[in-house]
XYZ file of C-alpha atoms in Angstrom:
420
model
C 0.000 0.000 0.000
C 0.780 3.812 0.385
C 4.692 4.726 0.769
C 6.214 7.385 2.301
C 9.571 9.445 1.799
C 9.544 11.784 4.477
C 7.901 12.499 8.036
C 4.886 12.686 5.500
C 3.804 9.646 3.743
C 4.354 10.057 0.242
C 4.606 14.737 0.296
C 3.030 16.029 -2.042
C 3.347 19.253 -4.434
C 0.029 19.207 -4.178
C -3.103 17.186 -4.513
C -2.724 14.265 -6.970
C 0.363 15.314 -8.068
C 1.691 11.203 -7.217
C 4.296 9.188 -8.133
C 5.749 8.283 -10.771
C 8.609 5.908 -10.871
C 11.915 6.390 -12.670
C 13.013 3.696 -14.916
C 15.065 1.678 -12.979
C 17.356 -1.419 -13.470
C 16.451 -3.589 -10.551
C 19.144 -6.883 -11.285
C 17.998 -10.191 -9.895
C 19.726 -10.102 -6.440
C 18.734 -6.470 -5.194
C 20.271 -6.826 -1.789
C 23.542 -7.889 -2.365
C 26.119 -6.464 -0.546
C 26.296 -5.965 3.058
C 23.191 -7.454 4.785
C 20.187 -5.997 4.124
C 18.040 -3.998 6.600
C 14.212 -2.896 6.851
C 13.199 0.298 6.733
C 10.310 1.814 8.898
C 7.800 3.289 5.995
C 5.522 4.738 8.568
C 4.456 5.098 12.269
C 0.644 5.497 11.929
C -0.701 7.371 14.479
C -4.806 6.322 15.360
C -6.491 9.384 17.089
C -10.199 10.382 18.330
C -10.978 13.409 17.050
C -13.624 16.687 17.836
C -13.689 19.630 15.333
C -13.592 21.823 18.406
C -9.903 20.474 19.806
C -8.674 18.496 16.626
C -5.630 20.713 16.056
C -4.457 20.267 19.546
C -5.776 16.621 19.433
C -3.108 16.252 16.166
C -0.218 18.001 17.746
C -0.008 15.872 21.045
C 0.080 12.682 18.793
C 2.635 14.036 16.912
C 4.734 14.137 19.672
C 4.547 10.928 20.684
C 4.912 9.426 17.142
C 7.979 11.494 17.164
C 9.510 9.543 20.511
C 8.280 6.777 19.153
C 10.224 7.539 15.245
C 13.356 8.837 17.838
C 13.691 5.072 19.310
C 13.668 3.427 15.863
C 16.228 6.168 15.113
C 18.494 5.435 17.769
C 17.997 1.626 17.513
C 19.443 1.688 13.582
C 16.287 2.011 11.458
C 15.237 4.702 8.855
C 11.620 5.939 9.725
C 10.531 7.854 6.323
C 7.187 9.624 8.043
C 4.398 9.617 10.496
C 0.889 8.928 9.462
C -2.582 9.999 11.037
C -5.788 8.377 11.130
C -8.727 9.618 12.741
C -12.373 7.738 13.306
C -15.030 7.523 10.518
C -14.906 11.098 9.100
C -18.576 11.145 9.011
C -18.858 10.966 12.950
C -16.961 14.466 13.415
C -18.856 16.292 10.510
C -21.792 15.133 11.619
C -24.546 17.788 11.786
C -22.497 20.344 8.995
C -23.978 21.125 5.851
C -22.066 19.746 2.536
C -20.106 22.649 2.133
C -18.696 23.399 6.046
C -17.652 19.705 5.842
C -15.724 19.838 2.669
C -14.307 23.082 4.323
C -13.737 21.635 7.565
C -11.652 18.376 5.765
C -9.878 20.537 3.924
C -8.367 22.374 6.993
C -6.971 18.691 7.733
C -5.486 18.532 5.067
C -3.641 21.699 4.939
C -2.962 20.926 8.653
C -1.081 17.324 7.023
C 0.698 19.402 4.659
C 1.668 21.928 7.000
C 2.862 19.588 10.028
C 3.847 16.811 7.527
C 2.542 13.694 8.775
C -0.230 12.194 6.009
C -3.913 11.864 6.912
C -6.330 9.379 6.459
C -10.087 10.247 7.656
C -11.227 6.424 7.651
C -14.419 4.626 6.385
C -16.879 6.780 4.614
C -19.210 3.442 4.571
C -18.567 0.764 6.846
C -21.721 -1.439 7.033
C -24.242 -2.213 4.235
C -26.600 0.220 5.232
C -24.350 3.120 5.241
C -25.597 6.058 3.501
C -25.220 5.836 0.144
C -24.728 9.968 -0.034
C -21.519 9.769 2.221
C -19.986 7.830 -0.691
C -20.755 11.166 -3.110
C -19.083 13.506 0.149
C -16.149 11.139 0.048
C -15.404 11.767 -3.966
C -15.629 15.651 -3.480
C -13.372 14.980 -0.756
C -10.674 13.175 -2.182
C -10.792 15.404 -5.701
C -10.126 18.859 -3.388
C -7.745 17.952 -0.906
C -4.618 15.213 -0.217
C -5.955 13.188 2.692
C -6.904 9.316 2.077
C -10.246 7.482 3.231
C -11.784 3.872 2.271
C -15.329 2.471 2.159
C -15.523 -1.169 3.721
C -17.005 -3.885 1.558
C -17.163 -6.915 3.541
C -16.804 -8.142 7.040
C -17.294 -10.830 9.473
C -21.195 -10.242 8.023
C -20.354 -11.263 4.767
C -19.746 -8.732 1.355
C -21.287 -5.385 1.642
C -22.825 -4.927 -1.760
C -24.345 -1.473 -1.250
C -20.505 -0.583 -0.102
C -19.297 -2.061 -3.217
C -21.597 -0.186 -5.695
C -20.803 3.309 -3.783
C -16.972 2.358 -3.862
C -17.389 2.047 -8.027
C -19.000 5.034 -7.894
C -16.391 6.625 -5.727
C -13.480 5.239 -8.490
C -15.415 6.761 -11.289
C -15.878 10.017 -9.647
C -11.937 10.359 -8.802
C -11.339 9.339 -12.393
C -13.042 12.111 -13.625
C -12.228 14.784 -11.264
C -8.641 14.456 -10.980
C -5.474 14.587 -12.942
C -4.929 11.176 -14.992
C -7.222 9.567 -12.041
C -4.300 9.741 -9.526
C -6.952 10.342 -6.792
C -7.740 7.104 -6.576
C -4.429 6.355 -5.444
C -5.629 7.593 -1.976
C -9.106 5.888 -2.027
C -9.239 1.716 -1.338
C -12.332 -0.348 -1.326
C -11.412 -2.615 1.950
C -12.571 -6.144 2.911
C -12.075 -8.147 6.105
C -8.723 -5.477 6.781
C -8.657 -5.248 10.515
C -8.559 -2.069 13.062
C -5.264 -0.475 13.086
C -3.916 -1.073 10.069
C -0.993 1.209 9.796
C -0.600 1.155 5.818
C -2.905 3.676 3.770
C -5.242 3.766 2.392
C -6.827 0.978 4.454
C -5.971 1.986 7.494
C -9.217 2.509 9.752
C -9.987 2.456 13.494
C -13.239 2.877 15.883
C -11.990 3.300 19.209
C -10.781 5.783 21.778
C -7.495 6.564 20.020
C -4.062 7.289 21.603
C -2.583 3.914 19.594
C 0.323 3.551 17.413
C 1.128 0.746 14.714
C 4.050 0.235 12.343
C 4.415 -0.505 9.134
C 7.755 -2.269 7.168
C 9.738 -1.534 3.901
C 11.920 -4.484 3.492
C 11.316 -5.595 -0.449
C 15.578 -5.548 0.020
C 15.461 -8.015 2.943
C 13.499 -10.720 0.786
C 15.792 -10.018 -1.948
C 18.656 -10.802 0.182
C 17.345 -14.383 1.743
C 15.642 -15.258 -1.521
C 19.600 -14.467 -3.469
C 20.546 -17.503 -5.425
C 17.061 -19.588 -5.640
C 17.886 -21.685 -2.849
C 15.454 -24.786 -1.856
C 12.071 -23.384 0.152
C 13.340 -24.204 3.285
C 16.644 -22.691 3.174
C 15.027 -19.429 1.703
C 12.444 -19.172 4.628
C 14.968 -19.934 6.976
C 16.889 -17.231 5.597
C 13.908 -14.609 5.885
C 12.888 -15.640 9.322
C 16.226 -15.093 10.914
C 17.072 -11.862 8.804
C 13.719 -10.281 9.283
C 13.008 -11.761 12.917
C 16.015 -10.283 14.787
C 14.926 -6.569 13.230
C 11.301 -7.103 13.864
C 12.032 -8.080 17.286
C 13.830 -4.654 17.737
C 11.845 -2.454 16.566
C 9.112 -3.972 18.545
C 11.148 -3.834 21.474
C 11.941 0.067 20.568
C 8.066 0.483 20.549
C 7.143 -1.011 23.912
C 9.215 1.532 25.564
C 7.622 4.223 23.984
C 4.257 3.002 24.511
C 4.893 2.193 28.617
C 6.405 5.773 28.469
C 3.477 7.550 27.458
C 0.276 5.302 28.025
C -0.475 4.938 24.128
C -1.253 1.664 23.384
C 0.958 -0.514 20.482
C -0.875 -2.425 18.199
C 1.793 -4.403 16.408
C 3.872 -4.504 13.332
C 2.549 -4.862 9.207
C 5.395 -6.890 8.079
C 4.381 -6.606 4.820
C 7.440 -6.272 2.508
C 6.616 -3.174 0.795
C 8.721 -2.113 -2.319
C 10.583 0.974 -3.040
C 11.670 2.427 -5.642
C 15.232 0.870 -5.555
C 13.842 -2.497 -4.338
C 11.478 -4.305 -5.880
C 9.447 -7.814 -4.398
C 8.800 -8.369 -7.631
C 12.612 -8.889 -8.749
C 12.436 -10.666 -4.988
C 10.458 -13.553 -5.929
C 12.142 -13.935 -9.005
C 15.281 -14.643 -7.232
C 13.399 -17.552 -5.609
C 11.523 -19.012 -8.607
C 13.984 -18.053 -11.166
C 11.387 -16.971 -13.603
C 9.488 -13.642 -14.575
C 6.884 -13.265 -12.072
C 3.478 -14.486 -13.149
C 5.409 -17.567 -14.115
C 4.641 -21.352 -12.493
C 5.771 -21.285 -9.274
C 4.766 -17.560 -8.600
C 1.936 -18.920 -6.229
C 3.931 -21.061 -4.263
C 6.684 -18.304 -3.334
C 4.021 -15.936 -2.676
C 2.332 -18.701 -0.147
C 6.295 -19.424 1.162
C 6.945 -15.477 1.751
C 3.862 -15.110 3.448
C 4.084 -17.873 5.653
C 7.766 -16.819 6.897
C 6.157 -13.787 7.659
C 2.969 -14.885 9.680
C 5.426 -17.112 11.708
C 7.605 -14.196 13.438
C 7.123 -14.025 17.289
C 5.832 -10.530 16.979
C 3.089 -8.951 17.786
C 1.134 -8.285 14.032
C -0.927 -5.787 12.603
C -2.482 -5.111 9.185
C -2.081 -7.368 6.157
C 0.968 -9.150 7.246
C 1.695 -10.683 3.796
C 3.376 -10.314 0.550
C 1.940 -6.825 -1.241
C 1.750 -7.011 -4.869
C 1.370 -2.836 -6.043
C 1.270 -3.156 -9.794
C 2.531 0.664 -10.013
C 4.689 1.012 -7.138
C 7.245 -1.988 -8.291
C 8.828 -1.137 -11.297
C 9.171 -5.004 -11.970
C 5.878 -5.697 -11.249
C 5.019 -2.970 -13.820
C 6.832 -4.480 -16.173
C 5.513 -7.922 -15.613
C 1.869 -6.450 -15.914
C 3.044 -4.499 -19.540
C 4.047 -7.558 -20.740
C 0.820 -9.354 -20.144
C 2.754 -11.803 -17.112
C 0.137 -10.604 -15.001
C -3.642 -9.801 -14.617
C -6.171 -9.570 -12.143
C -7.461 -13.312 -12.338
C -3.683 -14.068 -11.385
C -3.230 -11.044 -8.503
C -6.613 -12.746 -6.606
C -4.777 -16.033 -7.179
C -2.039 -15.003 -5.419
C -4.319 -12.614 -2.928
C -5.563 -15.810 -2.030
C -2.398 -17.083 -0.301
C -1.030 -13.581 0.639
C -1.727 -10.061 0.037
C -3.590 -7.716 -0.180
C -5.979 -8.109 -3.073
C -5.720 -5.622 -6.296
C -3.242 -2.325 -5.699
C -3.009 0.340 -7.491
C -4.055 -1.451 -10.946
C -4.048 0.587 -14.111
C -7.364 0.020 -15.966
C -9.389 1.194 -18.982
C -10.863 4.343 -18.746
C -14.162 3.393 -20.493
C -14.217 0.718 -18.011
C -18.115 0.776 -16.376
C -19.016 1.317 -12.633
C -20.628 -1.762 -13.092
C -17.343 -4.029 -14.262
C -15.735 -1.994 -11.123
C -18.144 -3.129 -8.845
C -17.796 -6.782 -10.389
C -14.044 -6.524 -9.454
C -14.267 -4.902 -6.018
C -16.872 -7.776 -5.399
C -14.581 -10.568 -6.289
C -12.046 -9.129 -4.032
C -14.917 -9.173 -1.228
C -15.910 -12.298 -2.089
C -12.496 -13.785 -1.563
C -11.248 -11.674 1.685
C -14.843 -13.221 3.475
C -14.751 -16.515 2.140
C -11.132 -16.673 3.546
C -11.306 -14.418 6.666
C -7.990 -12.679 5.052
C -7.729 -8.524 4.504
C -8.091 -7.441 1.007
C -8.381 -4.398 -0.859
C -9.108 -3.023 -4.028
C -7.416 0.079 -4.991
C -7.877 0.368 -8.944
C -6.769 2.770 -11.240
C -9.312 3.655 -14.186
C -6.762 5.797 -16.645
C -9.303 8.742 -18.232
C -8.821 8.517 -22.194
C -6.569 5.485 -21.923
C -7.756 2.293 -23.536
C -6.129 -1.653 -23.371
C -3.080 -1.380 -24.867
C -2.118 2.074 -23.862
C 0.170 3.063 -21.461
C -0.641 5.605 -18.519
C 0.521 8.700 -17.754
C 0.832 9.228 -14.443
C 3.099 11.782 -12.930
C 5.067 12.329 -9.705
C 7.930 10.046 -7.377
C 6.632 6.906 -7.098
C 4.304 5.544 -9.690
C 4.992 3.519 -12.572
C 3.812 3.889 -15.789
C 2.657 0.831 -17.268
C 0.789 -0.555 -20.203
C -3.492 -0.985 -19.626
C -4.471 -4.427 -20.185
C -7.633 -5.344 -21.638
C -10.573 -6.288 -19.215
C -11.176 -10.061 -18.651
């Protein structure tokens, strides 16, 4: 999911102006070298807010995510930003008109930019009977302003299908409205993705605040034990003992903080997320030896995943192998060249995680073939009990075989495959 480069997750010039990834040469055996270490993407922050106190509210959690990114720090790990996520947005605007709420969300968000730590303002729709109209407040939202929000499409009650229809109409709104789409880069449809998740968009809490969670960039760490192709066992050996001893540290790093200042930790997302200089998609091909999509993808994606779920740390989030088609330049490729599609990414989803990410799509395509997609991704995260999401990509004026043109840091470009 969402990466960050600074104390903000992913700054930005301003609203929608995302990544874009370089062209990079990532060689089979990114890692190499001396051994490789995780980075801290972000230290998400889960507050309660009022409209009447929420700047003051925002500062003191600042300050302890800050002790909390000075431990890392001082134990050895990069932090690259501090992230923010409040309650269900529609609980503190409740009882403003259309207009003071768009206002009032927007003062967020210039309080984000200002104070750079990245915002996300949680579940427009989290049960089946939401209100449909919240759906339309969430689209103006996202188009104006830089914060990120989901709608949640299935549960321990089974697939939300009103959700997943407002959650189309969300995409198609964001397509429209903003440059080359890139708004729905901070929107995700979510299924089954617990509380305190600390990777964006998903990320989504209910309770009294005043916790912290962490989420991982080590894409070079997998790279490193996967070096080689060596038999499964030796390469999960190799991930659980590189991977463990850091996880166990940082954790360790965390506890303090949290006995320090009475916020309560709610685990690591080990999720190997990518960077732009290392790629899980170039990992995995050290392991199978073939271009990803290849036989044999499955099974290292169910291998990676299980080395992960086995570390003896407290967990949070997804916890499994992330597969962002425009935020891995190899991945990117692997999708241009037709390796890859979504049939294949909910294979994989099945045995890892987390669902469809930032997937470049038609821009004719329908609000009805988006809810059919969002609704096999709900359909797979209930019949499983596993967190999915569904954060797709429709590319305005783009059809299959063209290639996107999205701009910015940390997005790919990549060519738009034809609909199955």
């Amino acid at each position: 999911m969402s990466p960050i480069r600074s104390r903000a997750a992913r700054p930005r010039l301003a609203p929608f102006l995302l990544p874009l990834l370089a062209a990079l040469s990532l060689g089979p055996a990114s890692g190499a070298g001396a051994a490789a270490k995780p980075q801290v993407r972000a230290i998400t922050g889960f507050v309660k807010i009022d409209r009447a106190n929420y700047r003051q509210q925002i500062q003191a959690a600042l300050k302890t995510l800050d002790l909390v990114r000075e431990a890392l720090q001082k134990a050895g790990y990069t932090v690259q930003g501090v992230r923010i996520c409040t309650q269900p947005f529609p609980e503190y605007v409740a009882g403003l008109s259309r207009d003071q709420a768009l206002a009032f969300l927007r003062e967020l968000s210039a309080l984000a930019a200002k104070d750079r730590f990245a915002a996300d303002i949680g579940p427009a729709i989290w049960t089946d009977a939401g209100d449909a109209g919240r759906a339309e407040l969430l689209g103006e939202i996202l188009a104006g302003s830089s914060v990120n929000a989901t709608i949640i499409v299935a549960g321990d009650d089974g697939v939300h299908w009103n959700a997943v229809h407002a959650a189309a109409r969300v995409m198609k709104y964001l397509e429209a409205h903003t440059p080359h789409g890139q708004g729905n880069f901070s929107f995700a449809a979510t299924a089954e993705v617990p509380d305190y998740t600390p990777f964006f968009p998903g990320a989504h809490h209910n309770g009294p605040g005043r916790s912290f969670s962490i989420a991982l960039e080590s894409a070079s760490v997998v790279a490193e034990a996967f070096a080689g192709a060596p038999p499964p066992a030796v390469a999960r050996r190799r991930l659980v003992q590189s991977l463990g001893a850091d996880a166990r540290s940082i954790e360790q790093a965390a506890e303090r903080i949290a006995a320090q200042t009475g916020w309560s930790y709610r685990g690591i997302d080990l999720s190997p997320a990518p960077s732009p200089n290392d790629s899980i998609g170039a990992a995995l091909e050290n392991l199978t030896g073939k271009p990803l999509g290849s036989s044999g993808t499955l099974s290292a994606a169910a291998l990676l995943t299980a080395a992960l779920r086995s570390l003896p740390v407290k967990q949070a989030g997804y916890s499994g192998m992330m597969l962002p088609v425009l935020e891995d330049a190899r991945i990117a490729q692997r999708w241009s060249e037709g390796r890859l599609s979504l049939d294949s990414l909910l294979a994989y989803s099945a045995v890892c995680g987390t669902g469809l990410d930032v997937v470049p799509l038609p821009g004719d395509v329908s609000e009805q073939q988006l809810a059919a997609i969002i609704g096999d991704v709900a359909s797979l995260a209930v019949k499983w009990r596993k967190p999915l999401t569904a954060r797709l990509m429709p590319v305005p004026g783009k059809r299959a075989g063209e290639r996107s043109e999205f701009t910015g840091a940390f997005l790919a470009n990549a060519t738009i495959q034809p609909l199955p």
